[in-house]
PDB file of C-alpha atoms in Angstrom:
ATOM      1  CA  MET A   1     146.109  90.887 185.427  1.00 47.00           C
ATOM      2  CA  LEU A   2     148.540  93.314 183.757  1.00 53.00           C
ATOM      3  CA  ASP A   3     150.562  92.848 180.568  1.00 54.00           C
ATOM      4  CA  GLY A   4     149.737  89.138 180.626  1.00 55.00           C
ATOM      5  CA  THR A   5     150.707  88.614 184.277  1.00 57.00           C
ATOM      6  CA  PRO A   6     148.226  87.612 187.020  1.00 70.00           C
ATOM      7  CA  PHE A   7     149.544  90.252 189.424  1.00 83.00           C
ATOM      8  CA  ALA A   8     147.988  93.455 190.717  1.00 91.00           C
ATOM      9  CA  ALA A   9     149.636  96.727 189.709  1.00 93.00           C
ATOM     10  CA  THR A  10     150.716  97.506 193.264  1.00 93.00           C
ATOM     11  CA  ASP A  11     152.346  94.068 193.588  1.00 91.00           C
ATOM     12  CA  ILE A  12     154.297  94.597 190.364  1.00 93.00           C
ATOM     13  CA  ILE A  13     155.483  98.015 191.523  1.00 94.00           C
ATOM     14  CA  GLU A  14     156.629  96.628 194.872  1.00 92.00           C
ATOM     15  CA  VAL A  15     158.586  93.757 193.317  1.00 92.00           C
ATOM     16  CA  MET A  16     160.083  95.738 190.419  1.00 93.00           C
ATOM     17  CA  ASN A  17     161.206  98.697 192.542  1.00 91.00           C
ATOM     18  CA  GLY A  18     164.304  96.734 193.487  1.00 89.00           C
ATOM     19  CA  HIS A  19     165.192  96.070 189.843  1.00 92.00           C
ATOM     20  CA  ILE A  20     165.001  99.650 188.558  1.00 93.00           C
ATOM     21  CA  GLY A  21     167.549 102.362 189.284  1.00 93.00           C
ATOM     22  CA  GLU A  22     166.452 105.455 191.166  1.00 94.00           C
ATOM     23  CA  VAL A  23     166.964 107.806 188.210  1.00 95.00           C
ATOM     24  CA  ARG A  24     164.924 105.601 185.876  1.00 94.00           C
ATOM     25  CA  ARG A  25     162.237 105.113 188.510  1.00 94.00           C
ATOM     26  CA  GLU A  26     161.866 108.852 189.041  1.00 96.00           C
ATOM     27  CA  LYS A  27     161.687 109.445 185.288  1.00 96.00           C
ATOM     28  CA  ILE A  28     158.863 106.929 184.961  1.00 96.00           C
ATOM     29  CA  LEU A  29     156.944 108.463 187.861  1.00 95.00           C
ATOM     30  CA  ARG A  30     157.291 111.963 186.382  1.00 96.00           C
ATOM     31  CA  ALA A  31     156.102 110.771 182.982  1.00 96.00           C
ATOM     32  CA  VAL A  32     153.104 108.954 184.448  1.00 97.00           C
ATOM     33  CA  ALA A  33     152.082 112.042 186.436  1.00 97.00           C
ATOM     34  CA  GLU A  34     151.825 114.023 183.175  1.00 96.00           C
ATOM     35  CA  ARG A  35     149.891 111.406 181.181  1.00 98.00           C
ATOM     36  CA  THR A  36     146.307 111.710 179.983  1.00 98.00           C
ATOM     37  CA  TYR A  37     143.725 109.504 178.279  1.00 98.00           C
ATOM     38  CA  THR A  38     141.327 112.450 177.994  1.00 98.00           C
ATOM     39  CA  VAL A  39     142.700 113.573 174.624  1.00 98.00           C
ATOM     40  CA  VAL A  40     143.554 110.902 172.070  1.00 98.00           C
ATOM     41  CA  PRO A  41     145.415 111.614 168.800  1.00 98.00           C
ATOM     42  CA  VAL A  42     144.225 109.649 165.756  1.00 98.00           C
ATOM     43  CA  THR A  43     145.827 109.458 162.300  1.00 96.00           C
ATOM     44  CA  GLU A  44     143.679 108.510 159.306  1.00 95.00           C
ATOM     45  CA  GLY A  45     145.028 107.033 156.084  1.00 92.00           C
ATOM     46  CA  LEU A  46     148.571 108.384 156.181  1.00 93.00           C
ATOM     47  CA  TYR A  47     150.766 107.165 153.310  1.00 88.00           C
ATOM     48  CA  ASP A  48     154.122 107.422 155.009  1.00 88.00           C
ATOM     49  CA  ARG A  49     154.977 105.444 158.123  1.00 88.00           C
ATOM     50  CA  GLY A  50     157.574 108.114 158.929  1.00 90.00           C
ATOM     51  CA  ASN A  51     154.789 110.646 159.411  1.00 92.00           C
ATOM     52  CA  VAL A  52     152.881 108.246 161.659  1.00 93.00           C
ATOM     53  CA  SER A  53     156.062 107.746 163.677  1.00 93.00           C
ATOM     54  CA  ALA A  54     156.574 111.504 163.961  1.00 94.00           C
ATOM     55  CA  VAL A  55     153.046 112.025 165.296  1.00 95.00           C
ATOM     56  CA  MET A  56     153.541 109.147 167.704  1.00 95.00           C
ATOM     57  CA  ARG A  57     156.802 110.603 168.985  1.00 95.00           C
ATOM     58  CA  THR A  58     155.193 114.018 169.531  1.00 96.00           C
ATOM     59  CA  ALA A  59     152.218 112.450 171.313  1.00 97.00           C
ATOM     60  CA  GLU A  60     154.461 110.526 173.706  1.00 97.00           C
ATOM     61  CA  ALA A  61     156.700 113.504 174.392  1.00 96.00           C
ATOM     62  CA  LEU A  62     153.694 115.671 175.321  1.00 97.00           C
ATOM     63  CA  GLY A  63     152.008 113.143 177.595  1.00 97.00           C
ATOM     64  CA  TYR A  64     149.252 111.608 175.461  1.00 98.00           C
ATOM     65  CA  GLN A  65     149.073 107.956 176.473  1.00 97.00           C
ATOM     66  CA  ALA A  66     146.737 106.468 173.858  1.00 97.00           C
ATOM     67  CA  MET A  67     146.958 106.785 170.094  1.00 97.00           C
ATOM     68  CA  HIS A  68     144.855 105.324 167.278  1.00 97.00           C
ATOM     69  CA  ILE A  69     146.105 104.661 163.755  1.00 96.00           C
ATOM     70  CA  ILE A  70     143.638 104.091 160.903  1.00 95.00           C
ATOM     71  CA  GLU A  71     145.489 102.308 158.112  1.00 91.00           C
ATOM     72  CA  THR A  72     143.120 102.747 155.178  1.00 80.00           C
ATOM     73  CA  SER A  73     145.579 103.829 152.495  1.00 65.00           C
ATOM     74  CA  LYS A  74     146.729 101.231 149.980  1.00 61.00           C
ATOM     75  CA  ARG A  75     149.685 103.538 149.376  1.00 56.00           C
ATOM     76  CA  PHE A  76     150.830 103.216 153.003  1.00 48.00           C
ATOM     77  CA  LYS A  77     154.575 102.757 152.820  1.00 51.00           C
ATOM     78  CA  LYS A  78     157.352 102.046 155.228  1.00 49.00           C
ATOM     79  CA  ALA A  79     160.016 104.601 156.036  1.00 46.00           C
ATOM     80  CA  ASN A  80     163.408 104.408 157.669  1.00 44.00           C
ATOM     81  CA  ARG A  81     162.523 106.992 160.271  1.00 49.00           C
ATOM     82  CA  VAL A  82     161.803 105.606 163.710  1.00 43.00           C
ATOM     83  CA  THR A  83     159.809 106.621 166.753  1.00 46.00           C
ATOM     84  CA  GLN A  84     162.865 106.855 169.041  1.00 54.00           C
ATOM     85  CA  GLY A  85     161.140 104.283 171.270  1.00 63.00           C
ATOM     86  CA  ALA A  86     157.891 106.245 171.601  1.00 73.00           C
ATOM     87  CA  ASP A  87     155.817 103.237 170.573  1.00 79.00           C
ATOM     88  CA  LYS A  88     157.164 101.333 173.594  1.00 87.00           C
ATOM     89  CA  TRP A  89     155.469 103.783 175.960  1.00 93.00           C
ATOM     90  CA  LEU A  90     152.124 104.354 174.209  1.00 95.00           C
ATOM     91  CA  ASP A  91     148.884 102.393 174.065  1.00 95.00           C
ATOM     92  CA  VAL A  92     148.508 102.091 170.285  1.00 95.00           C
ATOM     93  CA  THR A  93     145.356 100.755 168.608  1.00 95.00           C
ATOM     94  CA  ARG A  94     145.253 100.099 164.853  1.00 94.00           C
ATOM     95  CA  TRP A  95     142.156 100.083 162.651  1.00 95.00           C
ATOM     96  CA  ASP A  96     141.423  98.973 159.088  1.00 93.00           C
ATOM     97  CA  ASP A  97     138.555 101.411 158.604  1.00 94.00           C
ATOM     98  CA  THR A  98     137.499 104.817 159.862  1.00 96.00           C
ATOM     99  CA  GLN A  99     133.971 103.992 160.955  1.00 97.00           C
ATOM    100  CA  SER A 100     135.030 101.272 163.376  1.00 97.00           C
ATOM    101  CA  CYS A 101     137.438 103.687 165.047  1.00 97.00           C
ATOM    102  CA  ILE A 102     134.777 106.408 165.306  1.00 97.00           C
ATOM    103  CA  ASP A 103     132.237 103.962 166.766  1.00 98.00           C
ATOM    104  CA  HIS A 104     134.749 102.692 169.319  1.00 98.00           C
ATOM    105  CA  LEU A 105     135.699 106.181 170.484  1.00 98.00           C
ATOM    106  CA  ARG A 106     132.079 107.374 170.584  1.00 98.00           C
ATOM    107  CA  ALA A 107     131.167 104.370 172.742  1.00 98.00           C
ATOM    108  CA  LYS A 108     133.870 105.440 175.195  1.00 97.00           C
ATOM    109  CA  GLY A 109     132.450 108.956 175.390  1.00 98.00           C
ATOM    110  CA  TYR A 110     134.918 110.813 173.175  1.00 98.00           C
ATOM    111  CA  ARG A 111     134.008 113.866 171.108  1.00 98.00           C
ATOM    112  CA  ILE A 112     135.253 113.728 167.524  1.00 98.00           C
ATOM    113  CA  VAL A 113     137.368 116.739 166.546  1.00 97.00           C
ATOM    114  CA  VAL A 114     138.855 116.892 163.064  1.00 96.00           C
ATOM    115  CA  THR A 115     141.772 119.034 161.916  1.00 94.00           C
ATOM    116  CA  HIS A 116     140.635 120.417 158.567  1.00 89.00           C
ATOM    117  CA  MET A 117     141.375 123.589 156.597  1.00 82.00           C
ATOM    118  CA  SER A 118     138.032 125.009 155.473  1.00 81.00           C
ATOM    119  CA  ASP A 119     135.939 128.160 155.665  1.00 79.00           C
ATOM    120  CA  THR A 120     133.738 126.576 158.330  1.00 83.00           C
ATOM    121  CA  ALA A 121     136.551 125.258 160.559  1.00 89.00           C
ATOM    122  CA  LYS A 122     137.044 126.960 163.919  1.00 94.00           C
ATOM    123  CA  PRO A 123     140.395 128.314 165.075  1.00 94.00           C
ATOM    124  CA  ILE A 124     141.792 125.695 167.424  1.00 95.00           C
ATOM    125  CA  ASP A 125     141.838 128.109 170.358  1.00 93.00           C
ATOM    126  CA  ALA A 126     138.030 128.368 170.121  1.00 95.00           C
ATOM    127  CA  VAL A 127     137.653 124.750 171.282  1.00 95.00           C
ATOM    128  CA  SER A 128     138.229 123.384 174.791  1.00 95.00           C
ATOM    129  CA  PHE A 129     139.995 120.058 175.260  1.00 97.00           C
ATOM    130  CA  THR A 130     139.200 119.461 178.923  1.00 96.00           C
ATOM    131  CA  GLN A 131     136.569 116.814 178.052  1.00 96.00           C
ATOM    132  CA  PRO A 132     137.269 113.413 176.421  1.00 98.00           C
ATOM    133  CA  THR A 133     138.224 114.265 172.841  1.00 98.00           C
ATOM    134  CA  ALA A 134     139.666 112.328 169.914  1.00 98.00           C
ATOM    135  CA  VAL A 135     141.671 114.583 167.583  1.00 98.00           C
ATOM    136  CA  PHE A 136     141.927 113.297 164.009  1.00 97.00           C
ATOM    137  CA  PHE A 137     144.707 114.101 161.535  1.00 96.00           C
ATOM    138  CA  GLY A 138     144.240 113.261 157.851  1.00 93.00           C
ATOM    139  CA  ASN A 139     146.656 112.035 155.224  1.00 89.00           C
ATOM    140  CA  GLU A 140     149.371 113.904 153.387  1.00 82.00           C
ATOM    141  CA  LYS A 141     147.359 114.704 150.254  1.00 83.00           C
ATOM    142  CA  GLU A 142     143.594 114.757 150.819  1.00 85.00           C
ATOM    143  CA  GLY A 143     143.507 115.374 154.558  1.00 89.00           C
ATOM    144  CA  VAL A 144     140.719 113.759 156.592  1.00 92.00           C
ATOM    145  CA  SER A 145     138.022 111.807 154.755  1.00 93.00           C
ATOM    146  CA  PRO A 146     134.546 113.211 153.938  1.00 93.00           C
ATOM    147  CA  GLU A 147     133.154 110.369 156.083  1.00 93.00           C
ATOM    148  CA  LEU A 148     135.019 111.715 159.077  1.00 95.00           C
ATOM    149  CA  ILE A 149     134.156 115.361 158.433  1.00 94.00           C
ATOM    150  CA  ALA A 150     130.453 114.473 158.221  1.00 95.00           C
ATOM    151  CA  GLN A 151     130.531 112.891 161.693  1.00 95.00           C
ATOM    152  CA  ALA A 152     132.773 115.409 163.446  1.00 96.00           C
ATOM    153  CA  ASP A 153     131.561 117.377 166.438  1.00 96.00           C
ATOM    154  CA  ASP A 154     134.009 120.127 165.523  1.00 95.00           C
ATOM    155  CA  CYS A 155     136.439 120.935 162.718  1.00 95.00           C
ATOM    156  CA  VAL A 156     139.439 122.977 163.813  1.00 95.00           C
ATOM    157  CA  MET A 157     142.362 124.604 162.072  1.00 91.00           C
ATOM    158  CA  ILE A 158     145.603 126.304 163.001  1.00 89.00           C
ATOM    159  CA  PRO A 159     145.326 129.896 161.748  1.00 85.00           C
ATOM    160  CA  MET A 160     147.912 130.710 159.067  1.00 82.00           C
ATOM    161  CA  THR A 161     149.039 134.171 157.958  1.00 80.00           C
ATOM    162  CA  GLY A 162     151.514 133.288 155.204  1.00 81.00           C
ATOM    163  CA  PHE A 163     151.083 132.172 151.596  1.00 74.00           C
ATOM    164  CA  ALA A 164     151.289 128.451 152.379  1.00 69.00           C
ATOM    165  CA  GLN A 165     147.872 126.790 152.414  1.00 69.00           C
ATOM    166  CA  SER A 166     148.654 123.945 154.786  1.00 75.00           C
ATOM    167  CA  PHE A 167     151.219 122.480 157.169  1.00 83.00           C
ATOM    168  CA  ASN A 168     153.008 119.181 156.714  1.00 89.00           C
ATOM    169  CA  ILE A 169     151.017 116.530 158.640  1.00 91.00           C
ATOM    170  CA  SER A 170     153.720 115.950 161.238  1.00 93.00           C
ATOM    171  CA  VAL A 171     154.083 119.703 161.789  1.00 94.00           C
ATOM    172  CA  ALA A 172     150.312 120.186 162.014  1.00 93.00           C
ATOM    173  CA  ALA A 173     150.068 117.402 164.589  1.00 96.00           C
ATOM    174  CA  ALA A 174     152.963 118.808 166.627  1.00 96.00           C
ATOM    175  CA  LEU A 175     151.450 122.298 166.692  1.00 96.00           C
ATOM    176  CA  THR A 176     147.993 120.965 167.531  1.00 97.00           C
ATOM    177  CA  LEU A 177     149.120 118.633 170.303  1.00 98.00           C
ATOM    178  CA  TYR A 178     151.377 121.274 171.834  1.00 97.00           C
ATOM    179  CA  HIS A 179     148.516 123.796 171.790  1.00 97.00           C
ATOM    180  CA  ILE A 180     146.182 121.309 173.488  1.00 97.00           C
ATOM    181  CA  HIS A 181     148.834 120.468 176.107  1.00 97.00           C
ATOM    182  CA  HIS A 182     149.398 124.173 176.814  1.00 97.00           C
ATOM    183  CA  GLU A 183     145.689 125.016 177.035  1.00 96.00           C
ATOM    184  CA  ARG A 184     144.874 122.037 179.261  1.00 97.00           C
ATOM    185  CA  ALA A 185     147.679 123.059 181.635  1.00 96.00           C
ATOM    186  CA  ARG A 186     146.357 126.619 181.654  1.00 95.00           C
ATOM    187  CA  GLU A 187     142.712 125.637 182.250  1.00 95.00           C
ATOM    188  CA  LEU A 188     143.217 122.663 184.574  1.00 95.00           C
ATOM    189  CA  GLY A 189     146.529 123.466 186.231  1.00 96.00           C
ATOM    190  CA  LYS A 190     148.270 120.493 184.584  1.00 95.00           C
ATOM    191  CA  HIS A 191     148.006 118.316 181.498  1.00 96.00           C
ATOM    192  CA  GLY A 192     148.098 114.952 183.292  1.00 97.00           C
ATOM    193  CA  ASP A 193     144.856 113.755 184.849  1.00 97.00           C
ATOM    194  CA  LEU A 194     145.091 110.014 185.505  1.00 97.00           C
ATOM    195  CA  THR A 195     143.357 108.605 188.562  1.00 97.00           C
ATOM    196  CA  GLN A 196     145.563 106.965 191.186  1.00 96.00           C
ATOM    197  CA  ALA A 197     144.472 103.531 189.940  1.00 96.00           C
ATOM    198  CA  GLU A 198     145.357 104.500 186.360  1.00 97.00           C
ATOM    199  CA  GLN A 199     148.728 105.835 187.493  1.00 97.00           C
ATOM    200  CA  ASP A 200     149.466 102.617 189.362  1.00 96.00           C
ATOM    201  CA  GLY A 201     148.463 100.535 186.363  1.00 95.00           C
ATOM    202  CA  LEU A 202     150.581 102.567 183.953  1.00 96.00           C
ATOM    203  CA  THR A 203     153.558 102.622 186.319  1.00 96.00           C
ATOM    204  CA  ALA A 204     153.388  98.850 186.667  1.00 95.00           C
ATOM    205  CA  SER A 205     153.112  98.495 182.893  1.00 94.00           C
ATOM    206  CA  TYR A 206     156.154 100.710 182.350  1.00 95.00           C
ATOM    207  CA  TYR A 207     158.100  98.717 184.935  1.00 95.00           C
ATOM    208  CA  MET A 208     157.236  95.538 183.053  1.00 93.00           C
ATOM    209  CA  ARG A 209     158.429  97.099 179.789  1.00 91.00           C
ATOM    210  CA  THR A 210     161.646  98.335 181.402  1.00 92.00           C
ATOM    211  CA  VAL A 211     162.931  95.357 183.398  1.00 93.00           C
ATOM    212  CA  THR A 212     164.463  92.479 181.456  1.00 91.00           C
ATOM    213  CA  HIS A 213     162.705  89.164 182.149  1.00 89.00           C
ATOM    214  CA  ALA A 214     160.154  90.949 184.321  1.00 90.00           C
ATOM    215  CA  GLU A 215     157.620  88.131 184.158  1.00 89.00           C
ATOM    216  CA  ASP A 216     160.212  85.575 185.284  1.00 90.00           C
ATOM    217  CA  ILE A 217     161.118  87.799 188.234  1.00 91.00           C
ATOM    218  CA  LEU A 218     157.471  88.071 189.251  1.00 90.00           C
ATOM    219  CA  LEU A 219     156.942  84.342 188.985  1.00 86.00           C
ATOM    220  CA  ARG A 220     160.032  83.604 191.086  1.00 87.00           C
ATOM    221  CA  HIS A 221     158.870  86.130 193.668  1.00 81.00           C
ATOM    222  CA  ASN A 222     155.458  84.491 193.753  1.00 74.00           C
ATOM    223  CA  GLU A 223     156.979  81.046 194.240  1.00 74.00           C
ATOM    224  CA  ASN A 224     159.259  82.305 197.013  1.00 72.00           C
ATOM    225  CA  THR A 225     156.360  83.869 198.932  1.00 70.00           C
ATOM    226  CA  LYS A 226     154.546  80.528 198.867  1.00 63.00           C
ATOM    227  CA  GLU A 227     157.415  78.694 200.539  1.00 54.00           C
TER     228      GLU A 227
END
């Protein structure tokens, strides 16, 4: 079952191929080939939805398929800025508290890496991101929580040589995620690392999100094959 339909991924791809233009189909296939679940961006307690959207847009553009959002701030506010459709293509999970998110990611085998400006933080290029890693970004004022820092496997920072003491959260996330993308491509040969089954599943999911009335088309196809 995929996206609420009782069809296998390969069946969905076969049926939907005829309902998607060649240019769009090729764009989806290229995007899927560069996707990864190995590194997962996580935002914790951001106040401004515009900043969350900016991180989400960067994550999608650089091939990160999953993203987690911890909405702990009572000051969390909406913004007019949008994701430019990035949320349509990502697997987004929302959490009400930090610990539940950490426990979930640990259970799936992810290391916890926190972006944090401190004397003990490592330069980001001292850490490898070839293994399952969740990268946490803190809020606009306090940064990541003490709870998160205490449980981190590594704290990393982007070295700065100017007078400014920190980057804006959306800028910090963009720099971090680009660095990780670049280093993974250098170490592994490419950023994307989905298995064939994962690629099929994601392709089918994207087809379902792209084609209008996709479920109706699948159901009609299923009925026609029974006749």
